[in-house]
XYZ file of C-alpha atoms in Angstrom:
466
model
C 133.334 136.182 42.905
C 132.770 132.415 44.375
C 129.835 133.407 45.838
C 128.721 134.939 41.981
C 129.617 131.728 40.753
C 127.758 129.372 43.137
C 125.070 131.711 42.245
C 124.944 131.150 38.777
C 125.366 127.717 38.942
C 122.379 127.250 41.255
C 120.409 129.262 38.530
C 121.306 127.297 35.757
C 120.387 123.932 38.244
C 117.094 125.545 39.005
C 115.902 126.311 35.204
C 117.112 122.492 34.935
C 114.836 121.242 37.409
C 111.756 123.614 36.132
C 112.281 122.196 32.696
C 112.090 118.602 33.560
C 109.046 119.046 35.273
C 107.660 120.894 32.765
C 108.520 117.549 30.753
C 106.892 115.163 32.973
C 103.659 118.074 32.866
C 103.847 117.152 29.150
C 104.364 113.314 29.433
C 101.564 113.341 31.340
C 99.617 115.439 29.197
C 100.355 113.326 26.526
C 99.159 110.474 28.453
C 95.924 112.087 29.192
C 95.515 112.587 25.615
C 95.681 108.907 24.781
C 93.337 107.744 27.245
C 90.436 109.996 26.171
C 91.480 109.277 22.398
C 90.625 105.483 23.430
C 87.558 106.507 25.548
C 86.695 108.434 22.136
C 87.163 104.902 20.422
C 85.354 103.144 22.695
C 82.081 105.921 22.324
C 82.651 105.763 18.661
C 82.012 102.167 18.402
C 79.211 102.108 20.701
C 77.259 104.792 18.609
C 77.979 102.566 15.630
C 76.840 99.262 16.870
C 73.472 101.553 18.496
C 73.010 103.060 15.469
C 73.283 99.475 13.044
C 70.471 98.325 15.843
C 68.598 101.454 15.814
C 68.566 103.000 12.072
C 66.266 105.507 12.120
C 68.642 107.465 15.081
C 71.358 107.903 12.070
C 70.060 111.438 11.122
C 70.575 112.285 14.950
C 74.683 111.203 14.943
C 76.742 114.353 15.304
C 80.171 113.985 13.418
C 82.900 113.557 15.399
C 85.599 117.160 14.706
C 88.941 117.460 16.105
C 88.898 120.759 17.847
C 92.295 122.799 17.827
C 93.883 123.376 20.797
C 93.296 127.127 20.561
C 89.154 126.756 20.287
C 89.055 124.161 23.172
C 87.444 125.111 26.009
C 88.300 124.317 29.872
C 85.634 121.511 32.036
C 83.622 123.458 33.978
C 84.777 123.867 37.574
C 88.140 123.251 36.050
C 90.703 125.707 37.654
C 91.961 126.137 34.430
C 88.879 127.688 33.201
C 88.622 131.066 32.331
C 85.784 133.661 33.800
C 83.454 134.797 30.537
C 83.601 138.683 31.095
C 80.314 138.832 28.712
C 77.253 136.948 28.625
C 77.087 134.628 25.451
C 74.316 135.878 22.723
C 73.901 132.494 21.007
C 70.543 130.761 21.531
C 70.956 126.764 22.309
C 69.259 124.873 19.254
C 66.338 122.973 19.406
C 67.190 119.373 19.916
C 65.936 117.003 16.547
C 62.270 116.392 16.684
C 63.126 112.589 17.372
C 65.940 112.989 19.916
C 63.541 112.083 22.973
C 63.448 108.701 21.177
C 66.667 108.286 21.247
C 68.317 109.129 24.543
C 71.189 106.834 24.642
C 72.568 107.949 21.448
C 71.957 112.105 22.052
C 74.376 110.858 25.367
C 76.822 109.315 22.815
C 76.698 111.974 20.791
C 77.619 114.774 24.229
C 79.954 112.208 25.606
C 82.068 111.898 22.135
C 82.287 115.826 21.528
C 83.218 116.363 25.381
C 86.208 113.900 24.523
C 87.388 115.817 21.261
C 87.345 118.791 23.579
C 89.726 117.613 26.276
C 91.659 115.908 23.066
C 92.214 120.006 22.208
C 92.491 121.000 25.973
C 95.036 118.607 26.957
C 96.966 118.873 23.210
C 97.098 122.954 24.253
C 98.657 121.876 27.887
C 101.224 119.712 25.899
C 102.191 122.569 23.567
C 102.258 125.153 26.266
C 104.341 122.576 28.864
C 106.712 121.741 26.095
C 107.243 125.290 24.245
C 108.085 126.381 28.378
C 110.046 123.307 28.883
C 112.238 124.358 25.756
C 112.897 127.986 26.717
C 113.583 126.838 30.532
C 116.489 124.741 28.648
C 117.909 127.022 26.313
C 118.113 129.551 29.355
C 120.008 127.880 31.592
C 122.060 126.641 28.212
C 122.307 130.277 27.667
C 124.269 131.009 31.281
C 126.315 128.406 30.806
C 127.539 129.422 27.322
C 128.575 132.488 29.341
C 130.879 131.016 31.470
C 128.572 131.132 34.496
C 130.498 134.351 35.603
C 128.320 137.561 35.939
C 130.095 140.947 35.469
C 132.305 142.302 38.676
C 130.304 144.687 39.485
C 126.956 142.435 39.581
C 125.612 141.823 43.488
C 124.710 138.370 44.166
C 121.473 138.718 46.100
C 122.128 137.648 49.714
C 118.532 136.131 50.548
C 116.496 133.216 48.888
C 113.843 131.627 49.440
C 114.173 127.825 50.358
C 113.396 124.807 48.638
C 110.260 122.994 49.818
C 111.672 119.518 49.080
C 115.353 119.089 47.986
C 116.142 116.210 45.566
C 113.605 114.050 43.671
C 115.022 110.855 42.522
C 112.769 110.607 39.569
C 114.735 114.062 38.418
C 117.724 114.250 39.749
C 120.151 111.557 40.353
C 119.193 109.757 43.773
C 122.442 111.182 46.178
C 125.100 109.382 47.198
C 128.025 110.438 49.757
C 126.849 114.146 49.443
C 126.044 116.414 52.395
C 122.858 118.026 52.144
C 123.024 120.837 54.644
C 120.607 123.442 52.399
C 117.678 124.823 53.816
C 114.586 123.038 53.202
C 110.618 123.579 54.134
C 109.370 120.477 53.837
C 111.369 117.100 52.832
C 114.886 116.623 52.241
C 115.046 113.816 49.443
C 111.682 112.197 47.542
C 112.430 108.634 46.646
C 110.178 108.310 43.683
C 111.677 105.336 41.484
C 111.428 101.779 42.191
C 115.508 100.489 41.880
C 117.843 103.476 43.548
C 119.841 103.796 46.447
C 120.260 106.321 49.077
C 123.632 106.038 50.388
C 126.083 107.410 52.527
C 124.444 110.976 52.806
C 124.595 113.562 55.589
C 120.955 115.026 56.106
C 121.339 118.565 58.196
C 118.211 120.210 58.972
C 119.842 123.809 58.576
C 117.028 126.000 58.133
C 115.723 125.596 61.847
C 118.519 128.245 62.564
C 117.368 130.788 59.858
C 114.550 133.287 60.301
C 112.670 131.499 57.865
C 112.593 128.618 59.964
C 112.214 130.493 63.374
C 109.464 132.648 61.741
C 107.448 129.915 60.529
C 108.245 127.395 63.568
C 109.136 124.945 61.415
C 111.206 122.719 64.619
C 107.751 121.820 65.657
C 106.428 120.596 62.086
C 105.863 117.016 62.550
C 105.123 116.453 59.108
C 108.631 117.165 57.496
C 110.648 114.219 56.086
C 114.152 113.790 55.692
C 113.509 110.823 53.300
C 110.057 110.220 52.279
C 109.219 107.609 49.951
C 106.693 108.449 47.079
C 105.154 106.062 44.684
C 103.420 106.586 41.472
C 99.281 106.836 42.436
C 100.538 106.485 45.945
C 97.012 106.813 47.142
C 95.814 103.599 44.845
C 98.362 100.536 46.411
C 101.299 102.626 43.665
C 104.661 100.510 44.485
C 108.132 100.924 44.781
C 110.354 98.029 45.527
C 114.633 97.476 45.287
C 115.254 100.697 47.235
C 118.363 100.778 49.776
C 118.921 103.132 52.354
C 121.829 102.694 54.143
C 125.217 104.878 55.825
C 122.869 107.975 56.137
C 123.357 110.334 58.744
C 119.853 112.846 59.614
C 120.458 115.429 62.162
C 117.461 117.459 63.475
C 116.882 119.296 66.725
C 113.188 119.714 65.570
C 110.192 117.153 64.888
C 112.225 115.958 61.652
C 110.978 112.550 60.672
C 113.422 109.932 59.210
C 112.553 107.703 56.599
C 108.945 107.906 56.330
C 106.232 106.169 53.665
C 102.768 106.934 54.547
C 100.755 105.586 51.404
C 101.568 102.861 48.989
C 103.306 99.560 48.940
C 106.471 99.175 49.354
C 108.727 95.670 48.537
C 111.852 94.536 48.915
C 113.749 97.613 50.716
C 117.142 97.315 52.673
C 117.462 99.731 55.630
C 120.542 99.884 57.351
C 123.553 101.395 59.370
C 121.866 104.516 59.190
C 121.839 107.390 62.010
C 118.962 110.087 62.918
C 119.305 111.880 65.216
C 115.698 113.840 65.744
C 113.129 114.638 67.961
C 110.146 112.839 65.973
C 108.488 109.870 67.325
C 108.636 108.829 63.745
C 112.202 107.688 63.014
C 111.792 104.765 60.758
C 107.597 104.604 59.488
C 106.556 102.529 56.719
C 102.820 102.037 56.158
C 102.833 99.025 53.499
C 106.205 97.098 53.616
C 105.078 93.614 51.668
C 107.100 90.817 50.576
C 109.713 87.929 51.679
C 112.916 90.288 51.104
C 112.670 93.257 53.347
C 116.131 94.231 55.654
C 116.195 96.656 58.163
C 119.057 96.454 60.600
C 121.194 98.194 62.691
C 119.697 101.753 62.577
C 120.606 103.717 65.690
C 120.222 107.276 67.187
C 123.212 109.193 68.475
C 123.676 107.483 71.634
C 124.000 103.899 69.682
C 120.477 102.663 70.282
C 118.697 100.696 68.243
C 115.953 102.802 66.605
C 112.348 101.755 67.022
C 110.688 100.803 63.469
C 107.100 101.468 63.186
C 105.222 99.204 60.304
C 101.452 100.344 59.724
C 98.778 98.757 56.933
C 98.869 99.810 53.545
C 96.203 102.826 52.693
C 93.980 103.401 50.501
C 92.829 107.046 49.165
C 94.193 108.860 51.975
C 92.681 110.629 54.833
C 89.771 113.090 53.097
C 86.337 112.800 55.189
C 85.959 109.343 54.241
C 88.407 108.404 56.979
C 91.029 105.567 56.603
C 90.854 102.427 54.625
C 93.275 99.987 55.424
C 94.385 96.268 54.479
C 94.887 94.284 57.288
C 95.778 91.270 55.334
C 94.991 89.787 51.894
C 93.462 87.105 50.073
C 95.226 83.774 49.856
C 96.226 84.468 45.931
C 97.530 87.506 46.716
C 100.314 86.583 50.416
C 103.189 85.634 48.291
C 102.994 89.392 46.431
C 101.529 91.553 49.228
C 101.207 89.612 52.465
C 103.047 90.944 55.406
C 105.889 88.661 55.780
C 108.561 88.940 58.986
C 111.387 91.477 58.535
C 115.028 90.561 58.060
C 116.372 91.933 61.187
C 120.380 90.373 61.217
C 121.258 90.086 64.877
C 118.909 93.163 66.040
C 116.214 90.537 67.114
C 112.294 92.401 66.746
C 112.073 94.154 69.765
C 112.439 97.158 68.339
C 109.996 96.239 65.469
C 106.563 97.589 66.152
C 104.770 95.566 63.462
C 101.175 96.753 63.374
C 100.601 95.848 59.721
C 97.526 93.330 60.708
C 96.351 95.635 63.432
C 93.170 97.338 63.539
C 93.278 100.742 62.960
C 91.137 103.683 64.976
C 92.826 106.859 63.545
C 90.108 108.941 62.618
C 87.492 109.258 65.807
C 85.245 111.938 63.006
C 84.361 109.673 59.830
C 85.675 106.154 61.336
C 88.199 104.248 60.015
C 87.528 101.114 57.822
C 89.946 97.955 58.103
C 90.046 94.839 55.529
C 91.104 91.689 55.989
C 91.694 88.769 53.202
C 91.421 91.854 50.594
C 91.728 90.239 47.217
C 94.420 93.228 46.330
C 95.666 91.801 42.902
C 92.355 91.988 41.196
C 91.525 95.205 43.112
C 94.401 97.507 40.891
C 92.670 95.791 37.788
C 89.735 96.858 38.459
C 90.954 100.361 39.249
C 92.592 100.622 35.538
C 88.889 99.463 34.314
C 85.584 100.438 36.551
C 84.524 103.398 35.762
C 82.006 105.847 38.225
C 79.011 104.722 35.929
C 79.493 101.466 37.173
C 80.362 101.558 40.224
C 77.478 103.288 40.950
C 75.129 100.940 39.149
C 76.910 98.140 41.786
C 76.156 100.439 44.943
C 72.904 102.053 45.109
C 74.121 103.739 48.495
C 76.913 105.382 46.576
C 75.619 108.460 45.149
C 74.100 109.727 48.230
C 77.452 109.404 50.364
C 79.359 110.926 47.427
C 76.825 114.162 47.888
C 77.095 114.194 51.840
C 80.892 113.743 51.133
C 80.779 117.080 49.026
C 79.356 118.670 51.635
C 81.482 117.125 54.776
C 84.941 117.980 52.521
C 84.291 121.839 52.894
C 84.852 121.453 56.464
C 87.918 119.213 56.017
C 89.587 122.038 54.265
C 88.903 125.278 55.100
C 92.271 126.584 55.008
C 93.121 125.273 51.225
C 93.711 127.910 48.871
C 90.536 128.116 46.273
C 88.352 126.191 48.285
C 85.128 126.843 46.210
C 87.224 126.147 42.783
C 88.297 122.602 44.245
C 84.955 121.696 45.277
C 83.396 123.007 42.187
C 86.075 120.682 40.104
C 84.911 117.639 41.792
C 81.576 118.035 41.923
C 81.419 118.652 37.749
C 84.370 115.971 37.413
C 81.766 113.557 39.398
C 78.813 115.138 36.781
C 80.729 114.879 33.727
C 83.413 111.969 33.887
C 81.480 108.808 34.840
C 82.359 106.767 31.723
C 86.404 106.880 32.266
C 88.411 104.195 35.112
C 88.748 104.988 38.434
C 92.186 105.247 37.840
C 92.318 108.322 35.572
C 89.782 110.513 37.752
C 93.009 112.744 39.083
C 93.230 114.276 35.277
C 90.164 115.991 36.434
C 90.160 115.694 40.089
C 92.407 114.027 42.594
C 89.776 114.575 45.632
C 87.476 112.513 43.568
C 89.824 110.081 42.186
C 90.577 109.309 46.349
C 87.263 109.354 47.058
C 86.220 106.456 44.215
C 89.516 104.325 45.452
C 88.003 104.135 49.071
C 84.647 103.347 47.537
C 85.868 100.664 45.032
C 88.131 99.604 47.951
C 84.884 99.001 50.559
C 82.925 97.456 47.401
C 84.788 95.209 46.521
C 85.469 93.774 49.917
C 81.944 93.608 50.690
C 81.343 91.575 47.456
C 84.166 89.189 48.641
C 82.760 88.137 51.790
């Protein structure tokens, strides 16, 4: 009956979780929404003002319609979009007889309508995220109204399948004291909120005894976390800062890395007293520690020695046949905010500190790896919220030819990701059709692309600063 119980309870935890992401689906939904209702705006008032200049192009303005959420149709190369089983019978109309006059404004006009559309397809998302979201609840409501306890003569299955990652600390409370000794596939804990502490946990990598974990050979994954940290548009300098990690115990026989933080910035972090006990190289890895205020002492493996800390550049975009970008250092406005100041080490001394944060990098011997130094980063995440592909491209003539040889490269980079063809086909019409929004809303319609535009903004920008 315990075991029934436990059972239950993990149920009602699980429908829980599903419905709170389902609610961050629909907050960002709703987010989406509001940018293209201001890129709408924006369109709106530019057809106005060509249209006062230009008067005889008024006959050509096509009204602006709010299309429902059930009549909106997905992007094309969206993997949303739906296969047409039958070939469409209606004839495209013959543009106006002045439209060739006109250009600009027949643009307007496309751009405006394709915004009203993903207005409709985004407001569907919303409804369908947040109608799921609400039923997830009221089930798990549901089981606990009923006392959690199924019927005697109900068999608890025996087998499930594990968790890829175990607590997210922008869902569930970030753990404290608790022993975390469930099975897991790929991270234990994602630290995903600036402010938290992880404290006084017990990390046990238990599934490397199972037959899941024997079958799939996870002891030799090199990529698994026990604590990863995870920024907001981690690929685009996304920050967390005032995180503490301290009295944790991680206990892996296999490849298990500690803390890790491969892309973003991270500020003000405290890392102490902490045990792990694995058999990565990577026991303590930051890539992007900034700032005046950052403590890491007295972290040691089982035997009671120190642990080596490995500190790397902050990266940009990722690693997607573009290669690395990193930041070596940056410009002189920027050091108090994002230089790489010394660690606060008590009375470890730096021995054991392998700070490589100004170092060249030469990760990536296939597309070359790209390192800046004096990188005016401050004004760089502006310009990310505001340059948009249209003009970038205007800035770099070069750019539109290496976007097209990096469409062709990425194929190779990923042949073993599930709808290959779909992914590429996003990108390529997201690059096609969503030049006019920033940088820094590209993932709404393709996150290869977004990556690829924050390395390319990234290099720009750097060369213009020179």
């Amino acid at each position: 009956m315990g075991d029934a119980i436990t059972s239950a309870q993990s149920n009602i935890q699980a429908l829980r979780t599903q419905a709170q992401d389902l609610q961050l689906k629909a907050s960002k939904a709703q987010e989406y929404i509001d940018q293209q209702q201001t890129r709408r705006d924006k369109l709106l008032a530019e057809r106005d003002a060509y249209v006062k200049q230009n008067p005889s192009a008024a006959v050509l303005v096509t009204t602006s319609v709010a299309v429902e959420p059930s009549a909106a149709q997905e992007p094309s190369g969206c993997l949303f979009a739906a296969k047409s089983k039958t070939k469409s019978s209606t004839k495209t109309a013959a543009p106006p007889a002045n439209a060739a006059a006109h250009p600009k404004l027949m643009q307007l006009n496309t751009q405006i309508a394709d915004c009203d559309n993903l207005i409709g397809v985004w407001q569907k998302r919303l409804q369908e995220y947040t109608s799921m979201a609400e039923k997830l609840t009221n089930d798990a409501n549901t089981l606990e109204q009923r006392g959690q306890t199924p019927p005697t003569n109900t068999q608890t299955p025996t087998t499930t399948t594990p968790s890829a990652v175990l607590r997210r600390t922008d869902i569930h409370a970030p753990p404290q004291n608790e022993v975390l000794d469930q099975g897991f596939t790929a991270d234990a804990i994602h630290v995903r909120r600036s402010d938290q502490k992880i404290t006084g946990n017990t990390i046990r990598d238990s599934i490397l005894d199972t037959e899941y974990g024997k079958t799939h050979d996870l002891a030799q994954q090199a990529h698994r976390d026990a604590i990863q940290l995870i920024p907001a548009d981690q690929f685009a300098a996304g920050e967390l800062e005032n995180l503490t990690i301290s009295n944790n115990t991680i206990e892996s026989t296999g490849k298990l890395q500690g803390i890790f933080g491969s892309d973003g910035v991270f500020r003000n972090l405290t890392i102490r007293d902490n045990v792990i006990a694995t058999a990565s190289d990577h026991k303590i890895t930051l890539n992007g520690l900034v700032g005046t205020a950052n403590h890491i002492e007295n972290n040691r493996d089982a035997s009671g020695q120190l642990l080596a800390v490995q500190l790397n550049p902050i990266r940009l975009g990722g690693n997607l046949a573009t290669g690395n970008v990193w930041i070596l250092s940056v410009s002189a406005a920027d050091a108090q905010q994002y230089g790489y100041h010394p660690i606060i080490t008590g009375a470890d001394g730096v021995q054991h500190i392998h700070d490589a944060r100004s170092t060249p990098q030469q990760r990536d011997r296939v597309n070359g790896d790209v390192n800046l130094t004096d990188f005016p980063l401050g004004e760089y995440k502006q310009q990310l919220r505001s340059m948009t592909i249209a003009e970038l491209l205007a800035q770099d003539s070069t750019l539109d030819t290496a976007v097209n040889a990096w469409l062709v490269r990425i194929v190779g980079v990923l042949p073993g990701s599930p709808n290959i063809a779909a992914r590429i086909e996003q990108t390529r019409a997201a690059y096609l059709a969503q030049r006019e929004i920033a940088i820094s809303a590209l993932a709404a319609h393709s996150a290869d692309l977004q990556n690829f535009f924050i390395q390319a903004l990234a290099k720009w920008m750097a060369e213009q600063s020179k």
